[in-house]
JSON list of C-alpha atoms and ligand atoms in Angstrom, two decimals:
[
{"chain": "A", "resi": 1, "resn": "MET", "atom": "CA", "xyz": [78.16, 41.55, -49.67]},
{"chain": "A", "resi": 2, "resn": "SER", "atom": "CA", "xyz": [74.90, 41.21, -47.54]},
{"chain": "A", "resi": 3, "resn": "LEU", "atom": "CA", "xyz": [75.45, 44.69, -46.66]},
{"chain": "A", "resi": 4, "resn": "ALA", "atom": "CA", "xyz": [72.85, 45.93, -44.24]},
{"chain": "A", "resi": 5, "resn": "LEU", "atom": "CA", "xyz": [71.63, 48.09, -42.28]},
{"chain": "A", "resi": 6, "resn": "ASN", "atom": "CA", "xyz": [68.95, 48.56, -39.40]},
{"chain": "A", "resi": 7, "resn": "THR", "atom": "CA", "xyz": [68.10, 51.92, -38.03]},
{"chain": "A", "resi": 8, "resn": "GLY", "atom": "CA", "xyz": [64.67, 51.06, -36.64]},
{"chain": "A", "resi": 9, "resn": "ARG", "atom": "CA", "xyz": [62.11, 52.09, -38.75]},
{"chain": "A", "resi": 10, "resn": "LEU", "atom": "CA", "xyz": [64.54, 51.56, -41.99]},
{"chain": "A", "resi": 11, "resn": "ILE", "atom": "CA", "xyz": [66.76, 49.27, -43.10]},
{"chain": "A", "resi": 12, "resn": "LEU", "atom": "CA", "xyz": [69.65, 50.34, -45.41]},
{"chain": "A", "resi": 13, "resn": "ARG", "atom": "CA", "xyz": [70.53, 47.53, -47.99]},
{"chain": "A", "resi": 14, "resn": "LEU", "atom": "CA", "xyz": [72.85, 47.65, -51.04]},
{"chain": "A", "resi": 15, "resn": "PRO", "atom": "CA", "xyz": [71.11, 49.51, -54.64]},
{"chain": "A", "resi": 16, "resn": "ARG", "atom": "CA", "xyz": [69.81, 46.34, -56.38]},
{"chain": "A", "resi": 17, "resn": "MET", "atom": "CA", "xyz": [68.23, 46.39, -60.57]},
{"chain": "A", "resi": 18, "resn": "GLU", "atom": "CA", "xyz": [64.34, 45.49, -59.11]},
{"chain": "A", "resi": 19, "resn": "ASP", "atom": "CA", "xyz": [65.11, 48.98, -57.21]},
{"chain": "A", "resi": 20, "resn": "ALA", "atom": "CA", "xyz": [64.64, 50.52, -61.00]},
{"chain": "A", "resi": 21, "resn": "GLU", "atom": "CA", "xyz": [61.31, 51.83, -61.11]},
{"chain": "A", "resi": 22, "resn": "ARG", "atom": "CA", "xyz": [60.54, 53.20, -58.00]},
{"chain": "A", "resi": 23, "resn": "ILE", "atom": "CA", "xyz": [63.66, 55.28, -57.68]},
{"chain": "A", "resi": 24, "resn": "ALA", "atom": "CA", "xyz": [62.99, 56.14, -61.37]},
{"chain": "A", "resi": 25, "resn": "PHE", "atom": "CA", "xyz": [59.24, 56.91, -59.98]},
{"chain": "A", "resi": 26, "resn": "HIS", "atom": "CA", "xyz": [60.15, 59.62, -57.21]},
{"chain": "A", "resi": 27, "resn": "LEU", "atom": "CA", "xyz": [63.18, 60.84, -59.25]},
{"chain": "A", "resi": 28, "resn": "ASN", "atom": "CA", "xyz": [61.07, 61.40, -61.78]},
{"chain": "A", "resi": 29, "resn": "ASN", "atom": "CA", "xyz": [59.72, 64.40, -59.62]},
{"chain": "A", "resi": 30, "resn": "PHE", "atom": "CA", "xyz": [61.60, 68.09, -59.82]},
{"chain": "A", "resi": 31, "resn": "GLY", "atom": "CA", "xyz": [61.30, 68.83, -56.99]},
{"chain": "A", "resi": 32, "resn": "VAL", "atom": "CA", "xyz": [63.46, 66.08, -55.01]},
{"chain": "A", "resi": 33, "resn": "ALA", "atom": "CA", "xyz": [65.42, 66.00, -58.62]},
{"chain": "A", "resi": 34, "resn": "GLY", "atom": "CA", "xyz": [65.72, 70.10, -58.93]},
{"chain": "A", "resi": 35, "resn": "ASN", "atom": "CA", "xyz": [67.38, 70.15, -54.92]},
{"chain": "A", "resi": 36, "resn": "LEU", "atom": "CA", "xyz": [70.26, 67.84, -56.66]},
{"chain": "A", "resi": 37, "resn": "ALA", "atom": "CA", "xyz": [73.11, 68.56, -58.30]},
{"chain": "A", "resi": 38, "resn": "ARG", "atom": "CA", "xyz": [73.71, 65.07, -60.67]},
{"chain": "A", "resi": 39, "resn": "VAL", "atom": "CA", "xyz": [70.17, 64.57, -61.16]},
{"chain": "A", "resi": 40, "resn": "PRO", "atom": "CA", "xyz": [68.43, 64.77, -64.42]},
{"chain": "A", "resi": 41, "resn": "TYR", "atom": "CA", "xyz": [65.34, 66.33, -65.41]},
{"chain": "A", "resi": 42, "resn": "PRO", "atom": "CA", "xyz": [62.57, 64.37, -66.63]},
{"chain": "A", "resi": 43, "resn": "TYR", "atom": "CA", "xyz": [64.34, 60.80, -65.43]},
{"chain": "A", "resi": 44, "resn": "PHE", "atom": "CA", "xyz": [63.40, 58.29, -66.58]},
{"chain": "A", "resi": 45, "resn": "LEU", "atom": "CA", "xyz": [63.77, 54.08, -66.15]},
{"chain": "A", "resi": 46, "resn": "ALA", "atom": "CA", "xyz": [66.65, 53.58, -68.23]},
{"chain": "A", "resi": 47, "resn": "ASP", "atom": "CA", "xyz": [68.46, 56.23, -66.14]},
{"chain": "A", "resi": 48, "resn": "ALA", "atom": "CA", "xyz": [67.82, 54.05, -62.80]},
{"chain": "A", "resi": 49, "resn": "LYS", "atom": "CA", "xyz": [69.09, 51.57, -64.74]},
{"chain": "A", "resi": 50, "resn": "ALA", "atom": "CA", "xyz": [72.17, 52.88, -65.93]},
{"chain": "A", "resi": 51, "resn": "TRP", "atom": "CA", "xyz": [73.18, 54.19, -62.14]},
{"chain": "A", "resi": 52, "resn": "LEU", "atom": "CA", "xyz": [72.17, 50.69, -60.66]},
{"chain": "A", "resi": 53, "resn": "ARG", "atom": "CA", "xyz": [74.28, 49.30, -63.06]},
{"chain": "A", "resi": 54, "resn": "THR", "atom": "CA", "xyz": [77.48, 51.31, -61.58]},
{"chain": "A", "resi": 55, "resn": "ARG", "atom": "CA", "xyz": [76.59, 49.53, -58.14]},
{"chain": "A", "resi": 56, "resn": "HIS", "atom": "CA", "xyz": [78.74, 46.55, -58.48]},
{"chain": "A", "resi": 57, "resn": "ALA", "atom": "CA", "xyz": [78.41, 45.75, -54.34]},
{"chain": "A", "resi": 58, "resn": "ASP", "atom": "CA", "xyz": [82.70, 45.22, -54.27]},
{"chain": "A", "resi": 59, "resn": "LEU", "atom": "CA", "xyz": [82.55, 49.74, -54.06]},
{"chain": "A", "resi": 60, "resn": "PRO", "atom": "CA", "xyz": [84.83, 50.99, -51.07]},
{"chain": "A", "resi": 61, "resn": "PRO", "atom": "CA", "xyz": [82.75, 52.74, -48.28]},
{"chain": "A", "resi": 62, "resn": "GLN", "atom": "CA", "xyz": [83.94, 56.42, -51.11]},
{"chain": "A", "resi": 63, "resn": "GLU", "atom": "CA", "xyz": [82.00, 55.69, -53.69]},
{"chain": "A", "resi": 64, "resn": "THR", "atom": "CA", "xyz": [78.66, 52.63, -51.59]},
{"chain": "A", "resi": 65, "resn": "ASN", "atom": "CA", "xyz": [75.41, 54.07, -51.40]},
{"chain": "A", "resi": 66, "resn": "PHE", "atom": "CA", "xyz": [72.29, 52.66, -49.95]},
{"chain": "A", "resi": 67, "resn": "THR", "atom": "CA", "xyz": [69.34, 52.15, -50.69]},
{"chain": "A", "resi": 68, "resn": "ILE", "atom": "CA", "xyz": [66.23, 53.22, -48.07]},
{"chain": "A", "resi": 69, "resn": "GLU", "atom": "CA", "xyz": [63.55, 50.99, -47.82]},
{"chain": "A", "resi": 70, "resn": "VAL", "atom": "CA", "xyz": [60.31, 50.91, -45.11]},
{"chain": "A", "resi": 71, "resn": "PRO", "atom": "CA", "xyz": [59.24, 48.15, -44.47]},
{"chain": "A", "resi": 72, "resn": "GLY", "atom": "CA", "xyz": [56.42, 47.82, -45.91]},
{"chain": "A", "resi": 73, "resn": "GLU", "atom": "CA", "xyz": [56.37, 50.66, -48.03]},
{"chain": "A", "resi": 74, "resn": "GLY", "atom": "CA", "xyz": [59.53, 49.68, -50.10]},
{"chain": "A", "resi": 75, "resn": "VAL", "atom": "CA", "xyz": [61.59, 51.81, -51.73]},
{"chain": "A", "resi": 76, "resn": "ALA", "atom": "CA", "xyz": [62.55, 55.17, -50.40]},
{"chain": "A", "resi": 77, "resn": "GLY", "atom": "CA", "xyz": [64.74, 57.32, -52.10]},
{"chain": "A", "resi": 78, "resn": "SER", "atom": "CA", "xyz": [68.62, 56.81, -51.47]},
{"chain": "A", "resi": 79, "resn": "ILE", "atom": "CA", "xyz": [72.09, 57.51, -48.74]},
{"chain": "A", "resi": 80, "resn": "GLY", "atom": "CA", "xyz": [75.58, 57.08, -50.50]},
{"chain": "A", "resi": 81, "resn": "TYR", "atom": "CA", "xyz": [78.64, 58.63, -50.74]},
{"chain": "A", "resi": 82, "resn": "HIS", "atom": "CA", "xyz": [80.96, 59.91, -53.45]},
{"chain": "A", "resi": 83, "resn": "MET", "atom": "CA", "xyz": [84.42, 61.75, -53.92]},
{"chain": "A", "resi": 84, "resn": "GLY", "atom": "CA", "xyz": [84.30, 64.88, -54.81]},
{"chain": "A", "resi": 85, "resn": "SER", "atom": "CA", "xyz": [85.78, 67.06, -57.26]},
{"chain": "A", "resi": 86, "resn": "ALA", "atom": "CA", "xyz": [88.94, 67.47, -54.70]},
{"chain": "A", "resi": 87, "resn": "GLY", "atom": "CA", "xyz": [89.09, 64.25, -53.66]},
{"chain": "A", "resi": 88, "resn": "GLU", "atom": "CA", "xyz": [87.03, 64.45, -50.73]},
{"chain": "A", "resi": 89, "resn": "PRO", "atom": "CA", "xyz": [84.06, 61.95, -49.00]},
{"chain": "A", "resi": 90, "resn": "VAL", "atom": "CA", "xyz": [80.41, 63.12, -50.09]},
{"chain": "A", "resi": 91, "resn": "ILE", "atom": "CA", "xyz": [77.32, 62.38, -48.51]},
{"chain": "A", "resi": 92, "resn": "GLY", "atom": "CA", "xyz": [74.17, 62.65, -51.11]},
{"chain": "A", "resi": 93, "resn": "TYR", "atom": "CA", "xyz": [71.01, 61.47, -50.58]},
{"chain": "A", "resi": 94, "resn": "TRP", "atom": "CA", "xyz": [67.16, 62.18, -51.18]},
{"chain": "A", "resi": 95, "resn": "LEU", "atom": "CA", "xyz": [63.61, 60.73, -50.23]},
{"chain": "A", "resi": 96, "resn": "GLY", "atom": "CA", "xyz": [61.12, 59.90, -52.26]},
{"chain": "A", "resi": 97, "resn": "GLN", "atom": "CA", "xyz": [58.00, 63.07, -52.03]},
{"chain": "A", "resi": 98, "resn": "PRO", "atom": "CA", "xyz": [55.32, 60.60, -49.57]},
{"chain": "A", "resi": 99, "resn": "PHE", "atom": "CA", "xyz": [57.96, 60.07, -47.21]},
{"chain": "A", "resi": 100, "resn": "TRP", "atom": "CA", "xyz": [59.22, 63.40, -46.38]},
{"chain": "A", "resi": 101, "resn": "GLY", "atom": "CA", "xyz": [58.95, 66.09, -42.42]},
{"chain": "A", "resi": 102, "resn": "ARG", "atom": "CA", "xyz": [59.04, 62.11, -40.42]},
{"chain": "A", "resi": 103, "resn": "GLY", "atom": "CA", "xyz": [62.11, 62.49, -39.63]},
{"chain": "A", "resi": 104, "resn": "TYR", "atom": "CA", "xyz": [63.74, 59.56, -42.38]},
{"chain": "A", "resi": 105, "resn": "MET", "atom": "CA", "xyz": [66.70, 61.16, -43.68]},
{"chain": "A", "resi": 106, "resn": "THR", "atom": "CA", "xyz": [68.33, 62.25, -40.25]},
{"chain": "A", "resi": 107, "resn": "GLU", "atom": "CA", "xyz": [67.51, 58.43, -39.14]},
{"chain": "A", "resi": 108, "resn": "ALA", "atom": "CA", "xyz": [69.51, 56.81, -42.47]},
{"chain": "A", "resi": 109, "resn": "ALA", "atom": "CA", "xyz": [72.10, 59.85, -42.21]},
{"chain": "A", "resi": 110, "resn": "ARG", "atom": "CA", "xyz": [73.11, 58.56, -38.57]},
{"chain": "A", "resi": 111, "resn": "ALA", "atom": "CA", "xyz": [73.13, 55.38, -39.62]},
{"chain": "A", "resi": 112, "resn": "ALA", "atom": "CA", "xyz": [75.18, 55.82, -42.84]},
{"chain": "A", "resi": 113, "resn": "LEU", "atom": "CA", "xyz": [78.07, 58.10, -40.67]},
{"chain": "A", "resi": 114, "resn": "ASP", "atom": "CA", "xyz": [78.05, 55.82, -38.24]},
{"chain": "A", "resi": 115, "resn": "TRP", "atom": "CA", "xyz": [79.23, 52.63, -40.60]},
{"chain": "A", "resi": 116, "resn": "TYR", "atom": "CA", "xyz": [81.56, 55.53, -43.00]},
{"chain": "A", "resi": 117, "resn": "PHE", "atom": "CA", "xyz": [82.94, 56.94, -39.45]},
{"chain": "A", "resi": 118, "resn": "ASP", "atom": "CA", "xyz": [83.12, 52.34, -38.78]},
{"chain": "A", "resi": 119, "resn": "VAL", "atom": "CA", "xyz": [84.67, 51.76, -42.03]},
{"chain": "A", "resi": 120, "resn": "THR", "atom": "CA", "xyz": [87.10, 54.04, -43.19]},
{"chain": "A", "resi": 121, "resn": "ALA", "atom": "CA", "xyz": [89.79, 56.37, -41.39]},
{"chain": "A", "resi": 122, "resn": "GLU", "atom": "CA", "xyz": [88.51, 59.27, -43.07]},
{"chain": "A", "resi": 123, "resn": "ASP", "atom": "CA", "xyz": [89.18, 62.47, -41.09]},
{"chain": "A", "resi": 124, "resn": "ARG", "atom": "CA", "xyz": [86.02, 63.76, -42.07]},
{"chain": "A", "resi": 125, "resn": "VAL", "atom": "CA", "xyz": [82.97, 64.26, -44.96]},
{"chain": "A", "resi": 126, "resn": "LEU", "atom": "CA", "xyz": [81.99, 66.92, -47.56]},
{"chain": "A", "resi": 127, "resn": "SER", "atom": "CA", "xyz": [78.59, 67.31, -48.29]},
{"chain": "A", "resi": 128, "resn": "GLY", "atom": "CA", "xyz": [76.35, 70.35, -48.67]},
{"chain": "A", "resi": 129, "resn": "VAL", "atom": "CA", "xyz": [72.90, 71.84, -50.31]},
{"chain": "A", "resi": 130, "resn": "PHE", "atom": "CA", "xyz": [71.23, 74.00, -52.90]},
{"chain": "A", "resi": 131, "resn": "ASP", "atom": "CA", "xyz": [71.08, 77.54, -50.71]},
{"chain": "A", "resi": 132, "resn": "PHE", "atom": "CA", "xyz": [67.40, 77.74, -50.85]},
{"chain": "A", "resi": 133, "resn": "ASN", "atom": "CA", "xyz": [67.31, 74.04, -48.97]},
{"chain": "A", "resi": 134, "resn": "THR", "atom": "CA", "xyz": [65.75, 74.61, -45.82]},
{"chain": "A", "resi": 135, "resn": "ALA", "atom": "CA", "xyz": [64.72, 71.10, -45.37]},
{"chain": "A", "resi": 136, "resn": "SER", "atom": "CA", "xyz": [68.32, 69.75, -45.79]},
{"chain": "A", "resi": 137, "resn": "LEU", "atom": "CA", "xyz": [70.43, 72.15, -44.52]},
{"chain": "A", "resi": 138, "resn": "ASN", "atom": "CA", "xyz": [68.11, 71.08, -41.47]},
{"chain": "A", "resi": 139, "resn": "VAL", "atom": "CA", "xyz": [68.99, 67.79, -41.29]},
{"chain": "A", "resi": 140, "resn": "GLN", "atom": "CA", "xyz": [73.37, 68.97, -41.54]},
{"chain": "A", "resi": 141, "resn": "THR", "atom": "CA", "xyz": [73.08, 70.59, -39.38]},
{"chain": "A", "resi": 142, "resn": "LYS", "atom": "CA", "xyz": [70.90, 67.96, -36.91]},
{"chain": "A", "resi": 143, "resn": "LEU", "atom": "CA", "xyz": [73.85, 65.57, -37.44]},
{"chain": "A", "resi": 144, "resn": "GLY", "atom": "CA", "xyz": [76.70, 67.57, -36.94]},
{"chain": "A", "resi": 145, "resn": "PHE", "atom": "CA", "xyz": [77.63, 69.10, -40.08]},
{"chain": "A", "resi": 146, "resn": "THR", "atom": "CA", "xyz": [78.61, 72.96, -40.03]},
{"chain": "A", "resi": 147, "resn": "GLU", "atom": "CA", "xyz": [79.09, 75.37, -42.63]},
{"chain": "A", "resi": 148, "resn": "ILE", "atom": "CA", "xyz": [82.91, 75.82, -43.87]},
{"chain": "A", "resi": 149, "resn": "GLY", "atom": "CA", "xyz": [82.13, 77.65, -47.51]},
{"chain": "A", "resi": 150, "resn": "ARG", "atom": "CA", "xyz": [80.15, 79.28, -50.24]},
{"chain": "A", "resi": 151, "resn": "SER", "atom": "CA", "xyz": [80.10, 78.29, -54.13]},
{"chain": "A", "resi": 152, "resn": "THR", "atom": "CA", "xyz": [78.37, 76.99, -56.78]},
{"chain": "A", "resi": 153, "resn": "MET", "atom": "CA", "xyz": [77.47, 74.09, -57.97]},
{"chain": "A", "resi": 154, "resn": "HIS", "atom": "CA", "xyz": [76.16, 72.81, -61.68]},
{"chain": "A", "resi": 155, "resn": "CYS", "atom": "CA", "xyz": [72.47, 71.58, -61.29]},
{"chain": "A", "resi": 156, "resn": "LEU", "atom": "CA", "xyz": [71.86, 68.84, -64.16]},
{"chain": "A", "resi": 157, "resn": "ALA", "atom": "CA", "xyz": [67.90, 68.76, -63.45]},
{"chain": "A", "resi": 158, "resn": "ARG", "atom": "CA", "xyz": [68.01, 72.97, -63.59]},
{"chain": "A", "resi": 159, "resn": "ASN", "atom": "CA", "xyz": [70.64, 72.74, -66.38]},
{"chain": "A", "resi": 160, "resn": "ALA", "atom": "CA", "xyz": [72.15, 75.98, -64.26]},
{"chain": "A", "resi": 161, "resn": "GLU", "atom": "CA", "xyz": [74.46, 76.88, -62.09]},
{"chain": "A", "resi": 162, "resn": "VAL", "atom": "CA", "xyz": [72.81, 77.49, -58.39]},
{"chain": "A", "resi": 163, "resn": "ARG", "atom": "CA", "xyz": [74.41, 79.12, -54.74]},
{"chain": "A", "resi": 164, "resn": "HIS", "atom": "CA", "xyz": [75.53, 76.41, -52.23]},
{"chain": "A", "resi": 165, "resn": "ILE", "atom": "CA", "xyz": [76.40, 75.56, -48.81]},
{"chain": "A", "resi": 166, "resn": "ASP", "atom": "CA", "xyz": [79.72, 73.77, -48.59]},
{"chain": "A", "resi": 167, "resn": "THR", "atom": "CA", "xyz": [79.62, 72.19, -45.71]},
{"chain": "A", "resi": 168, "resn": "GLU", "atom": "CA", "xyz": [81.88, 68.97, -43.26]},
{"chain": "A", "resi": 169, "resn": "LEU", "atom": "CA", "xyz": [81.55, 66.72, -40.34]},
{"chain": "A", "resi": 170, "resn": "THR", "atom": "CA", "xyz": [84.78, 66.01, -39.02]},
{"chain": "A", "resi": 171, "resn": "ARG", "atom": "CA", "xyz": [85.46, 62.32, -37.29]},
{"chain": "A", "resi": 172, "resn": "ASP", "atom": "CA", "xyz": [85.66, 64.29, -33.69]},
{"chain": "A", "resi": 173, "resn": "ALA", "atom": "CA", "xyz": [82.70, 66.47, -34.09]},
{"chain": "A", "resi": 174, "resn": "TRP", "atom": "CA", "xyz": [80.14, 62.75, -34.69]},
{"chain": "A", "resi": 175, "resn": "ILE", "atom": "CA", "xyz": [82.26, 60.96, -31.76]},
{"chain": "A", "resi": 176, "resn": "GLY", "atom": "CA", "xyz": [81.88, 64.22, -29.18]},
{"chain": "A", "resi": 177, "resn": "GLN", "atom": "CA", "xyz": [78.40, 64.72, -29.84]},
{"chain": "A", "resi": 178, "resn": "LYS", "atom": "CA", "xyz": [78.07, 60.82, -28.90]},
{"chain": "A", "resi": 179, "resn": "ARG", "atom": "CA", "xyz": [79.65, 61.47, -26.00]},
{"chain": "B", "resi": 201, "resn": "COA", "atom": "C1", "xyz": [65.64, 67.09, -47.84]},
{"chain": "B", "resi": 201, "resn": "COA", "atom": "C2", "xyz": [65.83, 65.64, -47.18]},
{"chain": "B", "resi": 201, "resn": "COA", "atom": "C3", "xyz": [66.70, 65.15, -47.45]},
{"chain": "B", "resi": 201, "resn": "COA", "atom": "C4", "xyz": [65.16, 65.85, -45.86]},
{"chain": "B", "resi": 201, "resn": "COA", "atom": "O1", "xyz": [64.55, 64.40, -45.14]},
{"chain": "B", "resi": 201, "resn": "COA", "atom": "P1", "xyz": [63.03, 64.08, -44.10]},
{"chain": "B", "resi": 201, "resn": "COA", "atom": "O2", "xyz": [63.37, 62.82, -43.56]},
{"chain": "B", "resi": 201, "resn": "COA", "atom": "O3", "xyz": [61.95, 65.08, -44.72]},
{"chain": "B", "resi": 201, "resn": "COA", "atom": "O4", "xyz": [63.79, 65.35, -43.16]},
{"chain": "B", "resi": 201, "resn": "COA", "atom": "P2", "xyz": [63.70, 64.97, -41.61]},
{"chain": "B", "resi": 201, "resn": "COA", "atom": "O5", "xyz": [62.21, 65.21, -41.72]},
{"chain": "B", "resi": 201, "resn": "COA", "atom": "O6", "xyz": [65.16, 63.96, -41.26]},
{"chain": "B", "resi": 201, "resn": "COA", "atom": "O7", "xyz": [64.35, 66.70, -41.19]},
{"chain": "B", "resi": 201, "resn": "COA", "atom": "C5", "xyz": [63.94, 67.64, -42.23]},
{"chain": "B", "resi": 201, "resn": "COA", "atom": "C6", "xyz": [64.24, 68.81, -41.01]},
{"chain": "B", "resi": 201, "resn": "COA", "atom": "O8", "xyz": [63.72, 70.18, -42.24]},
{"chain": "B", "resi": 201, "resn": "COA", "atom": "C7", "xyz": [62.43, 70.55, -41.23]},
{"chain": "B", "resi": 201, "resn": "COA", "atom": "N1", "xyz": [62.29, 70.24, -42.51]},
{"chain": "B", "resi": 201, "resn": "COA", "atom": "C8", "xyz": [61.66, 70.45, -43.31]},
{"chain": "B", "resi": 201, "resn": "COA", "atom": "N2", "xyz": [61.13, 70.66, -44.88]},
{"chain": "B", "resi": 201, "resn": "COA", "atom": "C9", "xyz": [61.15, 72.31, -43.86]},
{"chain": "B", "resi": 201, "resn": "COA", "atom": "C10", "xyz": [61.07, 73.85, -44.65]},
{"chain": "B", "resi": 201, "resn": "COA", "atom": "N3", "xyz": [60.63, 74.13, -46.02]},
{"chain": "B", "resi": 201, "resn": "COA", "atom": "N4", "xyz": [61.94, 74.63, -44.05]},
{"chain": "B", "resi": 201, "resn": "COA", "atom": "C11", "xyz": [62.36, 74.70, -42.50]},
{"chain": "B", "resi": 201, "resn": "COA", "atom": "N5", "xyz": [63.32, 73.37, -42.01]},
{"chain": "B", "resi": 201, "resn": "COA", "atom": "C12", "xyz": [61.76, 71.73, -42.97]},
{"chain": "B", "resi": 201, "resn": "COA", "atom": "C13", "xyz": [61.95, 70.02, -41.33]},
{"chain": "B", "resi": 201, "resn": "COA", "atom": "O9", "xyz": [60.38, 70.07, -39.45]},
{"chain": "B", "resi": 201, "resn": "COA", "atom": "C14", "xyz": [62.95, 68.47, -40.11]},
{"chain": "B", "resi": 201, "resn": "COA", "atom": "O10", "xyz": [63.80, 69.46, -38.66]},
{"chain": "B", "resi": 201, "resn": "COA", "atom": "P3", "xyz": [63.01, 69.16, -36.41]},
{"chain": "B", "resi": 201, "resn": "COA", "atom": "O11", "xyz": [63.48, 67.34, -36.48]},
{"chain": "B", "resi": 201, "resn": "COA", "atom": "O12", "xyz": [63.92, 70.27, -35.80]},
{"chain": "B", "resi": 201, "resn": "COA", "atom": "O13", "xyz": [62.09, 69.38, -37.54]},
{"chain": "B", "resi": 201, "resn": "COA", "atom": "C15", "xyz": [64.14, 65.52, -48.60]},
{"chain": "B", "resi": 201, "resn": "COA", "atom": "O14", "xyz": [63.45, 66.65, -48.25]},
{"chain": "B", "resi": 201, "resn": "COA", "atom": "C16", "xyz": [64.66, 65.47, -49.60]},
{"chain": "B", "resi": 201, "resn": "COA", "atom": "O15", "xyz": [64.66, 64.28, -50.07]},
{"chain": "B", "resi": 201, "resn": "COA", "atom": "N6", "xyz": [64.10, 66.31, -49.87]},
{"chain": "B", "resi": 201, "resn": "COA", "atom": "C17", "xyz": [64.26, 65.96, -51.71]},
{"chain": "B", "resi": 201, "resn": "COA", "atom": "C18", "xyz": [66.19, 66.17, -52.49]},
{"chain": "B", "resi": 201, "resn": "COA", "atom": "C19", "xyz": [67.02, 66.36, -51.35]},
{"chain": "B", "resi": 201, "resn": "COA", "atom": "O16", "xyz": [66.57, 67.77, -51.27]},
{"chain": "B", "resi": 201, "resn": "COA", "atom": "N7", "xyz": [68.21, 66.11, -51.31]},
{"chain": "B", "resi": 201, "resn": "COA", "atom": "C20", "xyz": [69.26, 66.54, -50.14]},
{"chain": "B", "resi": 201, "resn": "COA", "atom": "C21", "xyz": [70.08, 68.08, -51.18]},
{"chain": "B", "resi": 201, "resn": "COA", "atom": "S1", "xyz": [70.88, 68.14, -50.28]}
]
């Protein structure tokens, strides 16, 4: 499958094994891994390769990840979906630190959400942030996510339970804000 989304400044495409070195480089940074639930720290090339081996091209949208590429600069991050513990789709994302603060994630997430609501019949997408992650909460607020509760979530990199703000984006809100 050659699924790819062109956002203007970014290309979102399916992950490939040759992304492993750049993914490992960017995720082996506590400033990135420490904001994610499921990424260990330190993060090794073998971790990236093991994850990439699970990224089959025929996964359903609810399990699809995109590598975020900045043309001319290479692999910058990742955005994708997984089934959460409540059996509902969750969107997660990260950018390598050199790529922060350029509005890239807002741009990438808009494309990934347009695609998702287009190819599925899901009524909503769940997400959330550790409660100190203001940048990510700002991204989600700009996209139309709203808080639906508070919880704690295990953070592998911190090996700790961390306070979490739970959010959702409904299809109605997504479509409504585009009108
Ligand atoms: C969170 C992350 C994805 C943001 O990506 P990004 O491309 O820098 O985000 P954007 O530039 O699209 O938007 C960030 C917004 O937060 C704001 N922001 C950034 N850092 C901030 C901070 N420390 N405090 C408050 N606001 C902040 C920016 O000004 C921007 O808002 P604006 O457009 O209104 O100015 C990126 O920093 C990252 O990957 N971090 C590590 C992993 C992570 O946290 N993943 C998400 C887990 S929920």
